[in-house]
PDB file of C-alpha atoms in Angstrom:
ATOM      1  CA  MET A   1      69.186  81.479 144.562  1.00 66.00           C
ATOM      2  CA  ASP A   2      69.750  84.162 147.197  1.00 69.00           C
ATOM      3  CA  ASP A   3      71.884  86.118 144.738  1.00 74.00           C
ATOM      4  CA  PHE A   4      69.131  85.890 142.130  1.00 78.00           C
ATOM      5  CA  ARG A   5      66.504  87.112 144.588  1.00 75.00           C
ATOM      6  CA  SER A   6      68.676  90.078 145.533  1.00 81.00           C
ATOM      7  CA  LEU A   7      68.652  91.337 141.924  1.00 86.00           C
ATOM      8  CA  PRO A   8      66.112  94.002 140.869  1.00 90.00           C
ATOM      9  CA  PRO A   9      62.819  92.049 140.801  1.00 92.00           C
ATOM     10  CA  VAL A  10      61.292  93.366 137.563  1.00 95.00           C
ATOM     11  CA  ALA A  11      64.596  93.365 135.662  1.00 95.00           C
ATOM     12  CA  ARG A  12      65.489  89.841 136.741  1.00 95.00           C
ATOM     13  CA  THR A  13      62.001  88.531 135.922  1.00 95.00           C
ATOM     14  CA  LEU A  14      61.950  90.129 132.465  1.00 96.00           C
ATOM     15  CA  THR A  15      65.411  88.800 131.640  1.00 96.00           C
ATOM     16  CA  ALA A  16      64.726  85.314 133.008  1.00 96.00           C
ATOM     17  CA  LEU A  17      61.429  84.989 131.123  1.00 97.00           C
ATOM     18  CA  THR A  18      63.055  86.277 127.931  1.00 97.00           C
ATOM     19  CA  PHE A  19      65.854  83.732 128.291  1.00 97.00           C
ATOM     20  CA  ILE A  20      63.466  80.835 128.912  1.00 97.00           C
ATOM     21  CA  GLN A  21      60.987  81.679 126.159  1.00 97.00           C
ATOM     22  CA  SER A  22      63.650  82.511 123.568  1.00 97.00           C
ATOM     23  CA  ALA A  23      65.653  79.373 124.351  1.00 96.00           C
ATOM     24  CA  LEU A  24      62.572  77.176 124.023  1.00 97.00           C
ATOM     25  CA  VAL A  25      61.464  78.752 120.740  1.00 96.00           C
ATOM     26  CA  LEU A  26      64.903  79.004 119.124  1.00 95.00           C
ATOM     27  CA  SER A  27      65.675  75.386 120.038  1.00 94.00           C
ATOM     28  CA  GLY A  28      62.420  74.219 118.505  1.00 94.00           C
ATOM     29  CA  SER A  29      60.986  72.973 121.798  1.00 96.00           C
ATOM     30  CA  VAL A  30      58.051  75.405 121.527  1.00 94.00           C
ATOM     31  CA  ASN A  31      56.271  76.345 118.308  1.00 95.00           C
ATOM     32  CA  SER A  32      56.966  79.991 117.457  1.00 94.00           C
ATOM     33  CA  PHE A  33      53.299  80.384 116.469  1.00 94.00           C
ATOM     34  CA  TRP A  34      52.354  80.886 120.128  1.00 94.00           C
ATOM     35  CA  VAL A  35      54.615  83.917 120.656  1.00 96.00           C
ATOM     36  CA  PRO A  36      53.881  86.796 118.198  1.00 96.00           C
ATOM     37  CA  PHE A  37      51.284  89.515 118.585  1.00 96.00           C
ATOM     38  CA  TYR A  38      48.115  88.509 116.729  1.00 92.00           C
ATOM     39  CA  PRO A  39      45.221  90.793 117.742  1.00 89.00           C
ATOM     40  CA  GLN A  40      42.710  88.575 115.955  1.00 87.00           C
ATOM     41  CA  LEU A  41      43.670  85.685 118.243  1.00 87.00           C
ATOM     42  CA  ILE A  42      43.585  87.792 121.404  1.00 87.00           C
ATOM     43  CA  PHE A  43      40.204  89.401 120.877  1.00 79.00           C
ATOM     44  CA  THR A  44      38.138  86.489 119.649  1.00 74.00           C
ATOM     45  CA  TRP A  45      35.030  84.678 120.867  1.00 68.00           C
ATOM     46  CA  ARG A  46      35.293  81.651 118.599  1.00 70.00           C
ATOM     47  CA  ILE A  47      38.185  80.155 120.552  1.00 71.00           C
ATOM     48  CA  TRP A  48      39.723  80.783 123.952  1.00 80.00           C
ATOM     49  CA  PRO A  49      41.271  84.296 123.914  1.00 83.00           C
ATOM     50  CA  GLN A  50      45.060  83.971 123.778  1.00 89.00           C
ATOM     51  CA  ILE A  51      45.732  86.729 126.298  1.00 91.00           C
ATOM     52  CA  TRP A  52      49.341  85.632 126.835  1.00 94.00           C
ATOM     53  CA  ARG A  53      50.128  87.383 123.550  1.00 94.00           C
ATOM     54  CA  PHE A  54      49.987  90.663 125.465  1.00 95.00           C
ATOM     55  CA  VAL A  55      53.282  89.571 127.084  1.00 97.00           C
ATOM     56  CA  THR A  56      55.131  87.050 124.905  1.00 97.00           C
ATOM     57  CA  PRO A  57      56.001  89.500 122.052  1.00 97.00           C
ATOM     58  CA  PHE A  58      58.203  91.406 124.528  1.00 97.00           C
ATOM     59  CA  LEU A  59      60.164  88.309 125.539  1.00 97.00           C
ATOM     60  CA  MET A  60      61.576  87.025 122.238  1.00 96.00           C
ATOM     61  CA  THR A  61      65.190  87.682 121.263  1.00 95.00           C
ATOM     62  CA  ASP A  62      66.870  87.444 117.883  1.00 91.00           C
ATOM     63  CA  PRO A  63      68.812  84.217 117.192  1.00 91.00           C
ATOM     64  CA  LYS A  64      72.526  83.442 117.375  1.00 89.00           C
ATOM     65  CA  LEU A  65      74.810  86.099 118.889  1.00 90.00           C
ATOM     66  CA  ASN A  66      71.930  88.555 119.216  1.00 91.00           C
ATOM     67  CA  PHE A  67      70.436  86.192 121.796  1.00 94.00           C
ATOM     68  CA  VAL A  68      73.251  87.090 124.191  1.00 94.00           C
ATOM     69  CA  PHE A  69      73.287  90.802 123.357  1.00 92.00           C
ATOM     70  CA  ASP A  70      69.522  91.182 123.741  1.00 94.00           C
ATOM     71  CA  LEU A  71      69.565  89.552 127.173  1.00 96.00           C
ATOM     72  CA  TYR A  72      72.566  91.602 128.252  1.00 93.00           C
ATOM     73  CA  PHE A  73      71.123  94.937 127.212  1.00 93.00           C
ATOM     74  CA  MET A  74      67.680  94.155 128.582  1.00 96.00           C
ATOM     75  CA  TYR A  75      69.079  93.378 132.023  1.00 96.00           C
ATOM     76  CA  THR A  76      71.718  96.130 131.995  1.00 93.00           C
ATOM     77  CA  TYR A  77      69.380  99.006 131.204  1.00 93.00           C
ATOM     78  CA  SER A  78      66.371  97.756 133.167  1.00 96.00           C
ATOM     79  CA  SER A  79      68.329  96.938 136.330  1.00 95.00           C
ATOM     80  CA  ARG A  80      70.096 100.301 136.353  1.00 93.00           C
ATOM     81  CA  LEU A  81      66.760 102.032 136.028  1.00 95.00           C
ATOM     82  CA  GLU A  82      64.969  99.929 138.632  1.00 94.00           C
ATOM     83  CA  PHE A  83      67.681 100.151 141.301  1.00 90.00           C
ATOM     84  CA  GLY A  84      69.468 103.296 140.149  1.00 88.00           C
ATOM     85  CA  SER A  85      67.113 105.921 138.766  1.00 91.00           C
ATOM     86  CA  PRO A  86      65.588 108.355 141.281  1.00 91.00           C
ATOM     87  CA  ARG A  87      62.440 108.503 139.163  1.00 93.00           C
ATOM     88  CA  PHE A  88      61.690 104.907 140.256  1.00 94.00           C
ATOM     89  CA  SER A  89      62.368 105.377 143.962  1.00 90.00           C
ATOM     90  CA  THR A  90      58.782 104.398 144.828  1.00 91.00           C
ATOM     91  CA  PRO A  91      58.460 100.603 145.214  1.00 91.00           C
ATOM     92  CA  GLY A  92      56.644  99.171 142.214  1.00 93.00           C
ATOM     93  CA  SER A  93      56.986 102.319 140.105  1.00 95.00           C
ATOM     94  CA  PHE A  94      59.319 100.616 137.636  1.00 96.00           C
ATOM     95  CA  LEU A  95      56.691  97.955 136.933  1.00 96.00           C
ATOM     96  CA  VAL A  96      54.146 100.704 136.232  1.00 97.00           C
ATOM     97  CA  TYR A  97      56.685 102.233 133.828  1.00 97.00           C
ATOM     98  CA  VAL A  98      57.164  98.894 132.044  1.00 98.00           C
ATOM     99  CA  ILE A  99      53.402  98.364 131.708  1.00 97.00           C
ATOM    100  CA  PHE A 100      52.929 101.899 130.353  1.00 98.00           C
ATOM    101  CA  ILE A 101      55.676 101.771 127.733  1.00 98.00           C
ATOM    102  CA  GLY A 102      54.654  98.237 126.793  1.00 97.00           C
ATOM    103  CA  SER A 103      51.100  99.421 126.154  1.00 97.00           C
ATOM    104  CA  VAL A 104      52.296 102.315 123.985  1.00 98.00           C
ATOM    105  CA  ILE A 105      54.639 100.043 122.030  1.00 98.00           C
ATOM    106  CA  MET A 106      51.852  97.534 121.470  1.00 97.00           C
ATOM    107  CA  ALA A 107      49.487 100.247 120.238  1.00 96.00           C
ATOM    108  CA  THR A 108      52.024 101.867 117.899  1.00 97.00           C
ATOM    109  CA  ALA A 109      54.282  99.019 116.756  1.00 97.00           C
ATOM    110  CA  GLY A 110      51.608  96.326 116.946  1.00 95.00           C
ATOM    111  CA  TYR A 111      48.451  97.960 115.646  1.00 93.00           C
ATOM    112  CA  TYR A 112      49.858 100.802 113.554  1.00 93.00           C
ATOM    113  CA  LEU A 113      53.003  99.216 112.084  1.00 95.00           C
ATOM    114  CA  GLY A 114      51.836  95.610 112.116  1.00 94.00           C
ATOM    115  CA  ALA A 115      54.843  94.333 114.097  1.00 96.00           C
ATOM    116  CA  MET A 116      54.608  91.002 115.916  1.00 96.00           C
ATOM    117  CA  ILE A 117      57.690  91.099 118.192  1.00 97.00           C
ATOM    118  CA  PHE A 118      58.436  94.086 120.459  1.00 97.00           C
ATOM    119  CA  THR A 119      61.584  93.079 122.370  1.00 97.00           C
ATOM    120  CA  GLN A 120      63.911  95.479 120.564  1.00 96.00           C
ATOM    121  CA  ALA A 121      61.508  98.378 121.061  1.00 97.00           C
ATOM    122  CA  LEU A 122      61.309  97.598 124.790  1.00 98.00           C
ATOM    123  CA  ILE A 123      65.103  97.522 125.111  1.00 97.00           C
ATOM    124  CA  LEU A 124      65.394 100.827 123.236  1.00 97.00           C
ATOM    125  CA  ALA A 125      62.804 102.360 125.584  1.00 97.00           C
ATOM    126  CA  PHE A 126      64.973 101.319 128.541  1.00 97.00           C
ATOM    127  CA  ALA A 127      68.047 102.748 126.799  1.00 95.00           C
ATOM    128  CA  TYR A 128      66.270 106.064 126.143  1.00 97.00           C
ATOM    129  CA  THR A 129      65.181 106.516 129.764  1.00 97.00           C
ATOM    130  CA  TYR A 130      68.654 105.486 130.932  1.00 95.00           C
ATOM    131  CA  SER A 131      70.241 108.058 128.613  1.00 95.00           C
ATOM    132  CA  GLN A 132      67.940 110.801 129.904  1.00 94.00           C
ATOM    133  CA  ASP A 133      69.001 110.013 133.458  1.00 93.00           C
ATOM    134  CA  ASN A 134      72.677 110.278 132.483  1.00 92.00           C
ATOM    135  CA  LYS A 135      72.840 113.586 130.666  1.00 91.00           C
ATOM    136  CA  GLY A 136      76.263 115.169 130.850  1.00 90.00           C
ATOM    137  CA  THR A 137      78.093 111.819 130.732  1.00 92.00           C
ATOM    138  CA  LYS A 138      79.662 109.915 127.847  1.00 91.00           C
ATOM    139  CA  THR A 139      79.580 106.284 126.837  1.00 86.00           C
ATOM    140  CA  MET A 140      81.343 104.008 124.393  1.00 82.00           C
ATOM    141  CA  PHE A 141      79.466 102.953 121.263  1.00 81.00           C
ATOM    142  CA  PHE A 142      81.752 100.287 119.825  1.00 75.00           C
ATOM    143  CA  VAL A 143      85.029 102.218 119.524  1.00 82.00           C
ATOM    144  CA  VAL A 144      83.499 105.710 119.487  1.00 88.00           C
ATOM    145  CA  GLU A 145      82.839 107.759 122.608  1.00 90.00           C
ATOM    146  CA  ILE A 146      79.522 109.565 122.349  1.00 91.00           C
ATOM    147  CA  PRO A 147      77.342 111.608 124.739  1.00 94.00           C
ATOM    148  CA  THR A 148      75.074 109.213 126.632  1.00 93.00           C
ATOM    149  CA  PRO A 149      71.846 110.937 125.412  1.00 94.00           C
ATOM    150  CA  MET A 150      72.895 109.927 121.876  1.00 95.00           C
ATOM    151  CA  LEU A 151      73.015 106.219 122.779  1.00 93.00           C
ATOM    152  CA  PRO A 152      69.444 105.270 121.763  1.00 95.00           C
ATOM    153  CA  TRP A 153      69.776 107.197 118.504  1.00 96.00           C
ATOM    154  CA  ALA A 154      73.049 105.456 117.688  1.00 95.00           C
ATOM    155  CA  ARG A 155      71.403 102.084 118.315  1.00 94.00           C
ATOM    156  CA  LEU A 156      68.460 103.099 116.144  1.00 96.00           C
ATOM    157  CA  ALA A 157      70.770 104.168 113.305  1.00 95.00           C
ATOM    158  CA  LEU A 158      72.577 100.828 113.506  1.00 93.00           C
ATOM    159  CA  THR A 159      69.260  98.977 113.249  1.00 95.00           C
ATOM    160  CA  PHE A 160      68.320 101.049 110.221  1.00 96.00           C
ATOM    161  CA  VAL A 161      71.586 100.156 108.469  1.00 95.00           C
ATOM    162  CA  MET A 162      71.521  96.455 109.360  1.00 93.00           C
ATOM    163  CA  LYS A 163      67.803  95.611 109.269  1.00 93.00           C
ATOM    164  CA  GLY A 164      66.096  98.310 107.262  1.00 95.00           C
ATOM    165  CA  TYR A 165      63.422 100.956 107.635  1.00 95.00           C
ATOM    166  CA  HIS A 166      60.589  98.860 109.099  1.00 96.00           C
ATOM    167  CA  SER A 167      62.691  97.356 111.890  1.00 96.00           C
ATOM    168  CA  ALA A 168      64.011 100.812 112.769  1.00 97.00           C
ATOM    169  CA  ALA A 169      60.451 102.200 112.787  1.00 97.00           C
ATOM    170  CA  VAL A 170      59.338  99.445 115.155  1.00 97.00           C
ATOM    171  CA  GLU A 171      62.245 100.130 117.506  1.00 97.00           C
ATOM    172  CA  PHE A 172      61.545 103.864 117.333  1.00 98.00           C
ATOM    173  CA  THR A 173      58.201 103.236 119.038  1.00 98.00           C
ATOM    174  CA  GLY A 174      60.243 102.413 122.139  1.00 97.00           C
ATOM    175  CA  ILE A 175      61.660 105.941 122.140  1.00 97.00           C
ATOM    176  CA  VAL A 176      58.150 107.328 121.595  1.00 98.00           C
ATOM    177  CA  ALA A 177      56.820 105.331 124.546  1.00 98.00           C
ATOM    178  CA  ALA A 178      59.674 106.269 126.888  1.00 97.00           C
ATOM    179  CA  HIS A 179      59.504 109.950 125.948  1.00 97.00           C
ATOM    180  CA  LEU A 180      55.729 109.997 126.443  1.00 97.00           C
ATOM    181  CA  TYR A 181      56.215 108.544 129.924  1.00 97.00           C
ATOM    182  CA  ASP A 182      58.869 111.172 130.661  1.00 96.00           C
ATOM    183  CA  PHE A 183      56.582 113.930 129.394  1.00 96.00           C
ATOM    184  CA  LEU A 184      53.545 112.822 131.406  1.00 95.00           C
ATOM    185  CA  THR A 185      55.383 112.131 134.651  1.00 95.00           C
ATOM    186  CA  ARG A 186      58.125 114.776 134.703  1.00 93.00           C
ATOM    187  CA  ILE A 187      58.123 117.402 131.945  1.00 93.00           C
ATOM    188  CA  TYR A 188      54.444 118.372 131.936  1.00 93.00           C
ATOM    189  CA  PRO A 189      53.934 118.340 135.738  1.00 92.00           C
ATOM    190  CA  THR A 190      57.200 120.238 136.328  1.00 90.00           C
ATOM    191  CA  PHE A 191      57.175 122.806 133.544  1.00 90.00           C
ATOM    192  CA  GLY A 192      53.546 122.832 132.419  1.00 87.00           C
ATOM    193  CA  GLY A 193      51.851 122.942 135.771  1.00 86.00           C
ATOM    194  CA  GLY A 194      49.942 119.746 135.059  1.00 88.00           C
ATOM    195  CA  LYS A 195      49.263 116.717 137.209  1.00 90.00           C
ATOM    196  CA  ASN A 196      50.979 113.369 137.030  1.00 92.00           C
ATOM    197  CA  TYR A 197      48.254 110.752 136.565  1.00 91.00           C
ATOM    198  CA  ILE A 198      50.647 107.808 136.194  1.00 94.00           C
ATOM    199  CA  ILE A 199      50.962 106.780 139.825  1.00 92.00           C
ATOM    200  CA  THR A 200      51.892 103.539 141.541  1.00 94.00           C
ATOM    201  CA  PRO A 201      48.886 101.822 143.134  1.00 93.00           C
ATOM    202  CA  VAL A 202      49.043 101.190 146.864  1.00 93.00           C
ATOM    203  CA  PHE A 203      48.882  97.406 146.452  1.00 91.00           C
ATOM    204  CA  LEU A 204      51.969  97.485 144.213  1.00 91.00           C
ATOM    205  CA  ARG A 205      53.851  99.613 146.726  1.00 91.00           C
ATOM    206  CA  ARG A 206      53.087  97.084 149.436  1.00 90.00           C
ATOM    207  CA  LEU A 207      54.013  94.191 147.166  1.00 90.00           C
ATOM    208  CA  PHE A 208      57.390  95.665 146.246  1.00 88.00           C
ATOM    209  CA  THR A 209      58.300  97.045 149.640  1.00 84.00           C
ATOM    210  CA  ARG A 210      61.339  95.169 150.889  1.00 59.00           C
ATOM    211  CA  SER A 211      63.097  97.550 153.205  1.00 44.00           C
ATOM    212  CA  LEU A 212      65.729  97.046 155.849  1.00 33.00           C
ATOM    213  CA  ARG A 213      66.009 100.143 158.040  1.00 36.00           C
ATOM    214  CA  GLY A 214      65.392 102.358 155.038  1.00 43.00           C
ATOM    215  CA  GLY A 215      67.795 100.441 152.761  1.00 46.00           C
ATOM    216  CA  GLN A 216      67.130  98.271 149.737  1.00 47.00           C
ATOM    217  CA  GLU A 217      68.786  94.891 149.418  1.00 45.00           C
ATOM    218  CA  ARG A 218      70.957  94.597 146.332  1.00 45.00           C
ATOM    219  CA  VAL A 219      73.386  92.048 145.020  1.00 39.00           C
ATOM    220  CA  TYR A 220      76.279  94.404 145.777  1.00 36.00           C
ATOM    221  CA  GLY A 221      75.110  95.416 149.242  1.00 37.00           C
ATOM    222  CA  GLN A 222      72.530  97.769 150.683  1.00 39.00           C
ATOM    223  CA  ALA A 223      71.731 101.131 149.164  1.00 43.00           C
ATOM    224  CA  PHE A 224      70.301 103.874 151.362  1.00 40.00           C
ATOM    225  CA  ARG A 225      68.437 106.705 149.698  1.00 44.00           C
ATOM    226  CA  PRO A 226      69.131 110.261 150.836  1.00 44.00           C
ATOM    227  CA  PRO A 227      66.099 112.353 151.900  1.00 43.00           C
ATOM    228  CA  ASN A 228      66.324 114.610 148.840  1.00 45.00           C
ATOM    229  CA  GLU A 229      67.111 111.964 146.255  1.00 43.00           C
ATOM    230  CA  GLN A 230      64.858 113.606 143.674  1.00 40.00           C
ATOM    231  CA  GLU A 231      67.203 116.595 143.694  1.00 39.00           C
ATOM    232  CA  GLU A 232      70.299 114.424 143.387  1.00 40.00           C
ATOM    233  CA  SER A 233      69.466 112.690 140.115  1.00 39.00           C
ATOM    234  CA  SER A 234      73.026 112.903 138.864  1.00 36.00           C
ATOM    235  CA  GLY A 235      74.592 111.286 141.908  1.00 35.00           C
ATOM    236  CA  TRP A 236      73.893 107.671 140.972  1.00 34.00           C
ATOM    237  CA  ALA A 237      75.258 107.696 137.432  1.00 35.00           C
ATOM    238  CA  SER A 238      78.633 106.127 136.784  1.00 38.00           C
ATOM    239  CA  SER A 239      80.897 105.950 133.743  1.00 36.00           C
ATOM    240  CA  VAL A 240      80.903 102.718 131.758  1.00 37.00           C
ATOM    241  CA  ARG A 241      83.252 101.475 129.152  1.00 37.00           C
ATOM    242  CA  ASN A 242      81.511  98.655 127.332  1.00 42.00           C
ATOM    243  CA  THR A 243      80.664  98.118 123.722  1.00 39.00           C
ATOM    244  CA  TRP A 244      77.335  99.903 123.873  1.00 42.00           C
ATOM    245  CA  ASP A 245      77.239 101.762 127.152  1.00 45.00           C
ATOM    246  CA  SER A 246      79.111 102.130 130.425  1.00 42.00           C
ATOM    247  CA  ARG A 247      79.577 100.492 133.768  1.00 43.00           C
ATOM    248  CA  GLY A 248      80.691 102.339 136.901  1.00 44.00           C
ATOM    249  CA  SER A 249      82.953 101.436 139.724  1.00 44.00           C
ATOM    250  CA  GLY A 250      81.368  99.161 142.295  1.00 46.00           C
ATOM    251  CA  ARG A 251      78.366  98.271 140.061  1.00 44.00           C
ATOM    252  CA  ARG A 252      79.746  95.037 138.625  1.00 43.00           C
ATOM    253  CA  LEU A 253      77.298  92.162 138.753  1.00 43.00           C
ATOM    254  CA  GLY A 254      78.250  89.838 141.523  1.00 44.00           C
ATOM    255  CA  GLY A 255      80.629  92.301 143.160  1.00 44.00           C
ATOM    256  CA  ASN A 256      80.866  92.978 146.862  1.00 38.00           C
TER     257      ASN A 256
END
């Protein structure tokens, strides 16, 4: 339990909830009717509004072997962003990011494209942000080494080939959401002279603050941020050699 608590809080919660919900639905223990995004059942006055449908469509994996892959990629990308990306150095900022991209995905994939499950789009959003933080590195996509910024596009192309146009369009909304977040929080304020309005509320900062003499507890030890971490965005990235992306030295789950 201590090891679980030392994992990135948002990443571990997302992955754990996805595992539990998907296992219950795929095993038949829970009726799949209660999971998908149905706006007419959320915004209704005839029955009790089913507000949980704002969350459950992001926590449903595909069956069979995809169940394992979806969980793996969700945790891999989200944990590396939450405890590795300098853009989420403020406590609670990663949760704000997840809420923002989830809202954009719901508006585009849910309302515009009529999709009911958004898990793949959420994972692709994580992959896109991860790839933007690792420019200049390479990663393995099956047996082909590609530049890391090409990773989300390679995944999207694979979805298009295996599942068709609509599934690829739904996943593409994850890239749209992640890029919009990047534009509003980094590109426009830095190069356009604008203001970043996507900030982390004070109550979330207090909720997520778990410091130990300036360090953050992690499963592989304590990580201390340098004073100018925003200017050292390339320092945390490591090379990975996995089927879809990479894993660096000393970042293995459960390592010392």
